[in-house]
Coordinates of C-alpha atoms in Angstrom, one line a residue:
X1 CA -21.2 -17.4 6.2
X2 CA -17.6 -18.6 5.6
X3 CA -15.4 -19.0 2.6
X4 CA -16.2 -22.6 1.9
X5 CA -13.7 -23.0 -0.8
X6 CA -10.9 -22.2 1.4
X7 CA -10.4 -25.4 3.4
X8 CA -7.0 -26.1 5.1
X9 CA -4.6 -27.5 2.6
X10 CA -6.6 -26.3 -0.4
X11 CA -4.5 -25.5 -3.5
X12 CA -7.2 -23.3 -5.0
X13 CA -7.0 -19.6 -4.2
X14 CA -9.8 -18.3 -2.1
X15 CA -12.5 -16.4 -4.1
X16 CA -12.8 -14.0 -1.2
X17 CA -9.0 -13.2 -1.3
X18 CA -9.2 -12.8 -5.1
X19 CA -12.1 -10.3 -4.7
X20 CA -10.3 -8.2 -2.0
X21 CA -7.1 -8.3 -4.0
X22 CA -9.0 -7.1 -7.1
X23 CA -10.5 -4.2 -5.1
X24 CA -7.1 -3.3 -3.7
X25 CA -5.7 -3.3 -7.3
X26 CA -8.5 -1.1 -8.5
X27 CA -7.9 1.4 -5.7
X28 CA -4.1 1.5 -6.1
X29 CA -4.3 1.6 -9.9
X30 CA -6.6 4.6 -9.7
X31 CA -4.3 6.4 -7.3
X32 CA -1.2 5.9 -9.5
X33 CA -3.0 6.6 -12.8
X34 CA -4.3 10.0 -11.7
X35 CA -0.9 11.5 -11.3
X36 CA -0.1 10.8 -15.0
X37 CA -3.4 12.3 -16.1
X38 CA -3.1 15.6 -14.2
X39 CA -1.7 17.7 -17.1
X40 CA -4.5 16.6 -19.4
X41 CA -7.1 17.3 -16.8
X42 CA -5.6 20.7 -16.1
X43 CA -5.7 21.6 -19.7
X44 CA -9.4 20.6 -19.9
X45 CA -10.1 22.8 -16.8
X46 CA -8.0 25.7 -18.1
X47 CA -5.7 25.7 -15.1
X48 CA -2.1 24.8 -14.1
X49 CA -1.3 21.1 -13.2
X50 CA 0.0 22.4 -9.8
X51 CA -3.5 23.7 -9.1
X52 CA -4.8 20.2 -9.3
X53 CA -2.5 18.9 -6.5
X54 CA -5.4 19.2 -4.0
X55 CA -7.2 16.4 -5.9
X56 CA -4.3 14.1 -5.1
X57 CA -3.8 15.4 -1.5
X58 CA -7.5 15.3 -0.7
X59 CA -7.7 11.6 -1.7
X60 CA -4.6 10.6 0.3
X61 CA -5.8 12.5 3.4
X62 CA -9.3 11.0 3.2
X63 CA -8.0 7.5 2.9
X64 CA -5.6 8.0 5.8
X65 CA -8.4 9.4 8.1
X66 CA -11.1 6.9 7.3
X67 CA -8.9 3.8 7.7
X68 CA -9.1 4.4 11.4
X69 CA -12.8 3.5 12.0
X70 CA -12.8 0.7 9.5
X71 CA -12.6 -2.1 12.1
X72 CA -15.2 -0.5 14.3
X73 CA -17.6 -0.2 11.3
X74 CA -17.0 -3.8 10.3
X75 CA -17.7 -5.0 13.9
X76 CA -20.8 -2.7 14.2
X77 CA -22.4 -3.4 10.8
X78 CA -20.7 -6.5 9.5
X79 CA -18.0 -6.7 6.9
X80 CA -20.3 -7.6 4.0
X81 CA -22.4 -4.5 4.4
X82 CA -19.4 -2.2 4.9
X83 CA -17.3 -3.7 2.1
X84 CA -20.2 -3.6 -0.3
X85 CA -21.0 0.0 0.7
X86 CA -17.3 1.0 0.3
X87 CA -17.2 -0.5 -3.3
X88 CA -20.4 1.4 -4.2
X89 CA -19.0 4.6 -2.7
X90 CA -15.7 4.3 -4.5
X91 CA -17.5 3.5 -7.8
X92 CA -19.9 6.5 -7.4
X93 CA -16.9 8.7 -6.6
X94 CA -15.2 7.5 -9.8
X95 CA -18.3 8.5 -11.8
X96 CA -18.3 11.9 -10.2
X97 CA -14.6 12.3 -11.0
X98 CA -15.3 11.6 -14.7
X99 CA -18.2 14.2 -14.6
X100 CA -16.1 16.8 -12.9
X101 CA -16.2 20.3 -14.5
X102 CA -13.8 22.2 -12.3
X103 CA -10.9 21.7 -9.9
X104 CA -13.2 22.1 -6.9
X105 CA -15.7 19.5 -8.2
X106 CA -12.8 17.1 -8.9
X107 CA -11.5 17.5 -5.3
X108 CA -15.0 16.8 -3.9
X109 CA -15.4 13.7 -6.0
X110 CA -11.9 12.5 -5.0
X111 CA -13.0 12.8 -1.3
X112 CA -16.0 10.6 -2.0
X113 CA -13.6 8.1 -3.7
X114 CA -11.2 8.3 -0.7
X115 CA -13.9 7.4 1.9
X116 CA -14.8 4.3 -0.2
X117 CA -11.2 3.4 -0.7
X118 CA -10.3 3.8 3.0
X119 CA -12.9 1.3 4.0
X120 CA -12.8 -1.1 1.0
X121 CA -9.4 -2.7 1.5
X122 CA -9.0 -2.8 5.3
X123 CA -12.5 -4.3 5.8
X124 CA -12.0 -6.7 2.9
X125 CA -8.6 -7.8 4.3
X126 CA -10.2 -8.2 7.8
X127 CA -12.8 -10.5 6.3
X128 CA -10.1 -12.6 4.7
X129 CA -8.1 -12.8 7.9
X130 CA -11.1 -13.8 10.0
X131 CA -12.2 -16.5 7.5
X132 CA -8.9 -18.0 6.5
X133 CA -7.3 -20.9 8.5
X134 CA -3.7 -20.2 9.6
X135 CA -2.2 -22.9 7.3
X136 CA -3.8 -21.2 4.3
X137 CA -3.0 -17.6 5.4
X138 CA 0.3 -17.4 3.4
X139 CA -1.5 -18.1 0.1
X140 CA -4.3 -15.6 0.9
X141 CA -1.8 -12.9 1.9
X142 CA 0.2 -13.4 -1.3
X143 CA -2.9 -12.6 -3.3
X144 CA -3.6 -9.5 -1.2
X145 CA 0.1 -8.4 -1.5
X146 CA 0.3 -8.7 -5.3
X147 CA -1.8 -5.5 -6.2
X148 CA 0.4 -3.4 -3.9
X149 CA 3.4 -4.4 -5.9
X150 CA 2.0 -4.2 -9.4
X151 CA -0.4 -1.3 -9.5
X152 CA 2.1 1.5 -8.7
X153 CA 4.3 0.1 -11.5
X154 CA 1.5 -0.5 -14.1
X155 CA -0.4 2.8 -13.3
X156 CA 1.9 5.4 -14.9
X157 CA 2.3 3.8 -18.3
X158 CA -1.4 2.7 -18.4
X159 CA -2.4 6.3 -17.5
X160 CA -0.2 7.7 -20.2
X161 CA -1.7 5.3 -22.8
X162 CA -5.3 6.2 -21.8
X163 CA -4.7 9.9 -21.9
X164 CA -2.9 9.8 -25.2
X165 CA -5.3 7.6 -27.1
X166 CA -8.6 8.2 -25.4
X167 CA -9.4 10.9 -22.8
X168 CA -8.7 11.6 -19.2
X169 CA -12.3 10.7 -18.3
X170 CA -11.6 7.0 -18.9
X171 CA -9.1 7.1 -16.1
X172 CA -12.1 7.0 -13.8
X173 CA -14.7 5.4 -16.1
X174 CA -12.8 2.1 -16.2
X175 CA -13.7 1.7 -12.5
X176 CA -17.5 1.5 -13.2
X177 CA -17.7 -2.0 -14.7
X178 CA -15.2 -3.2 -12.2
X179 CA -17.1 -1.7 -9.3
X180 CA -20.4 -3.2 -10.5
X181 CA -18.9 -6.7 -10.7
X182 CA -17.3 -6.2 -7.3
X183 CA -20.7 -5.3 -5.8
X184 CA -22.3 -8.5 -6.9
X185 CA -19.3 -10.7 -5.8
X186 CA -19.0 -8.9 -2.5
X187 CA -22.6 -9.6 -1.5
X188 CA -22.1 -13.3 -2.3
X189 CA -18.6 -13.9 -1.0
X190 CA -17.9 -11.6 2.0
X191 CA -19.1 -13.1 5.3
X192 CA -21.4 -11.0 7.5
X193 CA -19.9 -12.1 10.9
X194 CA -19.4 -9.3 13.4
X195 CA -19.1 -8.7 17.1
X196 CA -22.1 -9.7 19.3
X197 CA -21.1 -6.9 21.7
X198 CA -21.2 -3.5 20.1
X199 CA -18.5 -1.1 21.3
X200 CA -19.2 2.6 21.6
X201 CA -17.5 4.8 19.1
X202 CA -14.3 6.5 20.4
X203 CA -14.9 10.1 19.2
X204 CA -11.9 11.6 20.9
X205 CA -9.6 8.8 19.6
X206 CA -10.9 9.4 16.0
X207 CA -10.3 13.2 16.3
X208 CA -6.8 12.7 17.6
X209 CA -6.0 10.0 15.0
X210 CA -7.6 11.9 12.1
X211 CA -5.6 15.1 13.0
X212 CA -2.4 13.0 13.3
X213 CA -3.1 11.5 9.8
X214 CA -3.6 14.9 8.3
X215 CA -0.5 16.5 9.8
X216 CA 1.6 13.5 8.9
X217 CA 0.4 13.5 5.3
X218 CA 1.2 17.2 5.1
X219 CA 4.7 16.5 6.5
X220 CA 5.3 13.8 3.9
X221 CA 4.2 16.1 1.1
X222 CA 6.5 18.9 2.4
X223 CA 9.4 16.5 2.5
X224 CA 8.7 15.0 -1.0
X225 CA 8.2 18.4 -2.7
X226 CA 11.2 20.0 -1.1
X227 CA 10.0 23.6 -1.1
X228 CA 9.1 23.9 2.5
X229 CA 11.2 26.0 4.9
X230 CA 13.0 24.4 7.9
X231 CA 10.6 26.2 10.2
X232 CA 7.6 24.6 8.5
X233 CA 9.1 21.2 8.5
X234 CA 10.0 21.6 12.2
X235 CA 6.5 22.7 13.1
X236 CA 4.9 19.8 11.2
X237 CA 7.4 17.3 12.7
X238 CA 6.7 18.6 16.3
X239 CA 3.0 18.5 15.7
X240 CA 3.2 14.9 14.4
X241 CA 5.2 13.8 17.4
X242 CA 2.9 15.6 19.9
X243 CA -0.3 14.2 18.3
X244 CA 1.3 10.7 18.0
X245 CA 2.1 10.7 21.7
X246 CA -1.3 12.0 22.6
X247 CA -3.0 9.4 20.4
X248 CA -0.9 6.6 21.9
X249 CA -1.7 7.8 25.5
X250 CA -5.4 7.9 24.7
X251 CA -5.7 4.4 23.2
X252 CA -3.7 3.1 26.1
X253 CA -6.1 4.5 28.7
X254 CA -9.5 4.5 27.0
X255 CA -12.0 1.9 28.0
X256 CA -13.1 1.4 24.4
X257 CA -10.3 2.8 22.2
X258 CA -10.8 3.2 18.5
X259 CA -7.7 1.1 17.9
X260 CA -6.7 -1.3 20.7
X261 CA -2.9 -1.3 21.4
X262 CA -3.1 -5.0 22.4
X263 CA -1.7 -6.4 19.1
X264 CA 1.6 -4.7 19.8
X265 CA 2.2 -7.3 22.6
X266 CA 2.4 -10.0 19.8
X267 CA 6.1 -10.2 19.0
X268 CA 5.9 -11.1 15.3
X269 CA 3.3 -8.3 14.7
X270 CA 5.3 -5.7 16.6
X271 CA 8.6 -6.5 14.7
X272 CA 6.9 -6.5 11.3
X273 CA 4.9 -3.4 12.1
X274 CA 8.0 -1.2 12.9
X275 CA 10.8 -2.9 11.1
X276 CA 8.5 -4.0 8.3
X277 CA 7.2 -0.4 7.8
X278 CA 10.8 0.8 7.4
X279 CA 11.5 -1.8 4.8
X280 CA 8.3 -1.1 2.9
X281 CA 9.1 2.6 2.9
X282 CA 12.5 2.0 1.4
X283 CA 11.3 -0.5 -1.2
X284 CA 8.5 2.0 -2.1
X285 CA 11.2 4.6 -2.9
X286 CA 12.4 2.5 -5.9
X287 CA 9.4 3.1 -8.3
X288 CA 10.0 6.9 -7.6
X289 CA 13.8 6.9 -8.1
X290 CA 14.1 4.5 -11.1
X291 CA 12.1 6.4 -13.7
X292 CA 14.1 9.5 -12.8
X293 CA 17.4 7.7 -13.0
X294 CA 16.6 6.3 -16.4
X295 CA 15.4 9.7 -17.8
X296 CA 17.7 12.2 -16.1
X297 CA 20.7 10.0 -15.4
X298 CA 20.7 7.6 -18.4
X299 CA 19.1 10.0 -20.9
X300 CA 16.1 7.7 -21.9
X301 CA 12.9 9.1 -23.2
X302 CA 9.8 8.8 -20.9
X303 CA 8.3 5.9 -22.8
X304 CA 11.5 3.8 -22.7
X305 CA 12.0 4.6 -19.0
X306 CA 8.5 3.5 -18.3
X307 CA 9.1 0.2 -20.1
X308 CA 12.2 -0.4 -18.0
X309 CA 10.3 0.1 -14.8
X310 CA 7.7 -2.4 -16.0
X311 CA 10.5 -5.0 -15.8
X312 CA 10.0 -4.8 -12.0
X313 CA 6.5 -6.2 -12.6
X314 CA 8.1 -9.2 -14.4
X315 CA 10.1 -9.9 -11.3
X316 CA 7.1 -9.7 -9.1
X317 CA 5.1 -12.1 -11.2
X318 CA 8.0 -14.5 -11.6
X319 CA 8.5 -14.7 -7.8
X320 CA 4.9 -15.2 -6.9
X321 CA 4.7 -19.0 -7.5
X322 CA 7.9 -19.6 -5.6
X323 CA 7.1 -17.5 -2.5
X324 CA 5.5 -20.3 -0.5
X325 CA 8.2 -22.8 -1.3
X326 CA 11.0 -20.3 -0.2
X327 CA 9.2 -19.6 3.1
X328 CA 8.6 -23.3 3.7
X329 CA 12.2 -24.1 3.0
X330 CA 13.9 -21.3 5.0
X331 CA 11.3 -19.9 7.4
X332 CA 10.3 -16.3 8.0
X333 CA 13.4 -15.2 10.0
X334 CA 15.9 -16.3 7.4
X335 CA 13.9 -14.9 4.5
X336 CA 13.3 -11.5 6.0
X337 CA 16.9 -11.1 7.0
X338 CA 18.6 -12.7 4.0
X339 CA 16.2 -11.3 1.3
X340 CA 16.2 -7.9 3.0
X341 CA 20.0 -7.8 2.6
X342 CA 19.5 -9.0 -1.0
X343 CA 17.1 -6.1 -1.7
X344 CA 19.7 -3.7 -0.2
X345 CA 22.3 -5.2 -2.5
X346 CA 20.2 -4.7 -5.6
X347 CA 19.6 -1.1 -4.6
X348 CA 23.4 -0.7 -4.1
X349 CA 24.0 -2.0 -7.6
X350 CA 22.0 0.8 -9.1
X351 CA 24.4 3.2 -7.3
X352 CA 27.2 1.7 -9.4
X353 CA 25.6 1.6 -12.8
X354 CA 27.1 3.9 -15.4
X355 CA 24.9 5.7 -18.0
X356 CA 26.2 3.3 -20.7
X357 CA 25.3 0.1 -18.7
X358 CA 24.3 -2.7 -21.0
X359 CA 20.5 -3.0 -21.2
X360 CA 20.5 -6.8 -20.5
X361 CA 22.4 -6.1 -17.3
X362 CA 19.9 -3.4 -16.2
X363 CA 17.0 -5.7 -17.1
X364 CA 18.4 -8.6 -15.1
X365 CA 19.0 -6.3 -12.1
X366 CA 15.4 -5.0 -12.3
X367 CA 14.0 -8.6 -12.5
X368 CA 16.0 -9.6 -9.4
X369 CA 14.9 -6.4 -7.6
X370 CA 11.3 -7.1 -8.4
X371 CA 11.4 -10.7 -7.3
X372 CA 13.1 -9.7 -4.0
X373 CA 10.6 -7.0 -3.2
X374 CA 7.7 -9.4 -4.0
X375 CA 9.1 -12.0 -1.6
X376 CA 9.8 -9.4 1.1
X377 CA 6.3 -7.8 1.0
X378 CA 4.5 -11.2 1.1
X379 CA 6.7 -12.4 4.0
X380 CA 6.2 -9.2 6.0
X381 CA 2.4 -9.1 5.4
X382 CA 1.9 -12.8 6.3
X383 CA 4.1 -12.7 9.4
X384 CA 2.2 -9.7 10.7
X385 CA -1.0 -11.7 11.2
X386 CA 0.5 -15.2 11.7
X387 CA 0.3 -15.3 15.5
X388 CA -2.6 -12.8 15.9
X389 CA -5.6 -14.1 17.9
X390 CA -8.9 -13.6 16.1
X391 CA -10.3 -11.1 18.7
X392 CA -7.4 -8.8 18.0
X393 CA -7.5 -9.1 14.2
X394 CA -9.6 -5.9 13.8
X395 CA -7.2 -3.7 15.7
X396 CA -4.1 -5.3 14.1
X397 CA -5.5 -4.8 10.7
X398 CA -6.3 -1.1 11.3
X399 CA -2.7 -0.5 12.5
X400 CA -1.3 -2.4 9.6
X401 CA -3.5 -0.6 7.0
X402 CA -2.7 2.8 8.3
X403 CA 1.1 2.3 8.5
X404 CA 1.0 0.6 5.0
X405 CA -0.7 3.7 3.6
X406 CA 1.9 6.0 5.1
X407 CA 4.9 3.8 4.3
X408 CA 4.1 4.0 0.6
X409 CA 3.9 7.8 0.8
X410 CA 7.0 8.0 3.0
X411 CA 8.8 6.0 0.3
X412 CA 8.4 8.9 -2.2
X413 CA 9.5 11.4 0.5
X414 CA 12.6 9.3 1.4
X415 CA 13.6 9.0 -2.2
X416 CA 13.2 12.7 -2.8
X417 CA 15.2 13.6 0.3
X418 CA 17.9 11.2 -0.5
X419 CA 18.2 12.6 -4.0
X420 CA 18.5 16.2 -2.6
X421 CA 21.1 15.2 0.0
X422 CA 23.2 13.5 -2.7
X423 CA 22.9 16.3 -5.2
X424 CA 23.9 20.0 -5.4
X425 CA 21.3 22.5 -4.0
X426 CA 19.7 24.5 -6.8
X427 CA 21.0 22.4 -9.6
X428 CA 19.3 19.6 -11.6
X429 CA 20.0 16.0 -10.4
X430 CA 23.0 14.4 -12.1
X431 CA 23.9 10.7 -12.4
X432 CA 26.2 11.2 -9.4
X433 CA 23.3 12.4 -7.3
X434 CA 21.2 9.4 -8.3
X435 CA 24.1 7.1 -7.4
X436 CA 24.3 8.8 -4.0
X437 CA 20.5 8.5 -3.4
X438 CA 20.5 4.8 -4.2
X439 CA 23.5 4.3 -1.9
X440 CA 21.6 6.0 1.0
X441 CA 18.5 4.0 0.4
X442 CA 20.5 0.8 0.2
X443 CA 22.3 1.5 3.5
X444 CA 19.0 2.2 5.3
X445 CA 17.5 -1.0 3.8
X446 CA 20.4 -3.1 5.1
X447 CA 19.9 -1.6 8.6
X448 CA 16.2 -2.2 8.5
X449 CA 16.7 -5.8 7.5
X450 CA 18.5 -6.5 10.7
X451 CA 15.1 -6.3 12.5
X452 CA 14.7 -9.9 11.2
X453 CA 17.1 -10.9 13.9
X454 CA 14.4 -10.2 16.4
X455 CA 12.2 -12.9 15.0
X456 CA 12.3 -16.4 16.5
X457 CA 13.8 -19.1 14.1
X458 CA 10.5 -21.1 14.3
X459 CA 8.2 -18.1 14.1
X460 CA 4.9 -18.7 12.3
X461 CA 5.8 -22.3 11.4
X462 CA 2.2 -23.3 10.8
X463 CA 1.6 -20.4 8.3
X464 CA 4.9 -21.1 6.5
X465 CA 3.9 -24.8 6.2
X466 CA 6.9 -26.0 8.3
X467 CA 4.8 -27.5 11.1
X468 CA 2.6 -30.5 11.2
X469 CA -0.9 -29.5 10.6

């Protein structure tokens, strides 16, 4: 079964890409909404909000761990079965979350959700990559990228609205009708193609990779929260480095590795995997820093600060129709370099804004920042798979999904560390501290953008629509 509506040159979005994008949006929205609802859930359980942090951590850890075998499962059982099962598991986990009666039961339900979420998006993206012709890849990737830009921005204000006017249970219950619709569409739209030769499962690789994911997640949390000692941070960093080297050595030598390192030999993939992950991390720091800047630095109330951050969403939406034209006109190399520097410039502008900055100026800057981040994410995500041969799509997608997951989490950690470095230890963050944090993030973004120089001027010309089809 193939996506028949997605013929080369088609102007109509692929139904399969829309389905996977919708599943991605549901997963990311759930993750961003829950943080807003934690105080209300804690009151219902008669506990402190800090005591519910394991519900967030358990979900993130589970997603990170179970991304690793997603390609093997898709090859073994077929993407349609695995994707449908993942949606069912995520939906069932959402129902269990709504029925939770204690912190422990909520953590258990979030683990069920995490297993479903970990397989849902990577397997769905893999199905899109394998069934989409290269000339139409940019349009499909743009659909898959949009949820990652919008859900983290829409989640907090939507979560606050639901908690204030309904109850925290609806944070999870809204996933039920969406999941039911997704199940029906998944069985109809997702192709069932999988490998004729079944590879044995790499148990040692999974154990090493899973442990690496757990330790790295703990390190990110320790960096973001800021309460860990230097000894703890050093120990976690050393463990992360050791496990990373061990995992890399294993997959390089194993006969049937869980994740093949072969995609790293593809130049465009390698550049966007490392340089692109750095840029995603820094761009992901903005939704963390901006609400704090508006509240603590500019003195806005939480509602107004949330509305200001929503302007990023307007920039994302406004840029989406023009993304393909920009890439066709200028190519991936010019866009990733030039637009990366533009994103750094918008970050630097926030480092110069006074507390009394005119609202129209701040709004215009937010729109420009949102449009730039939308273009950068879409270009990075499309270029990563532009030159990837079909046999390597599974391994490339697993690497990409895992690093995407961690780059978003790393964004919060980088933003928090930058804010602490720019501020005074033991004192609340001031406007000067925020200016310093934005300057740090902007400088790192400018350096990361230089990775675009490693991309050939004519890279992925077919995907960008700059070559004769």
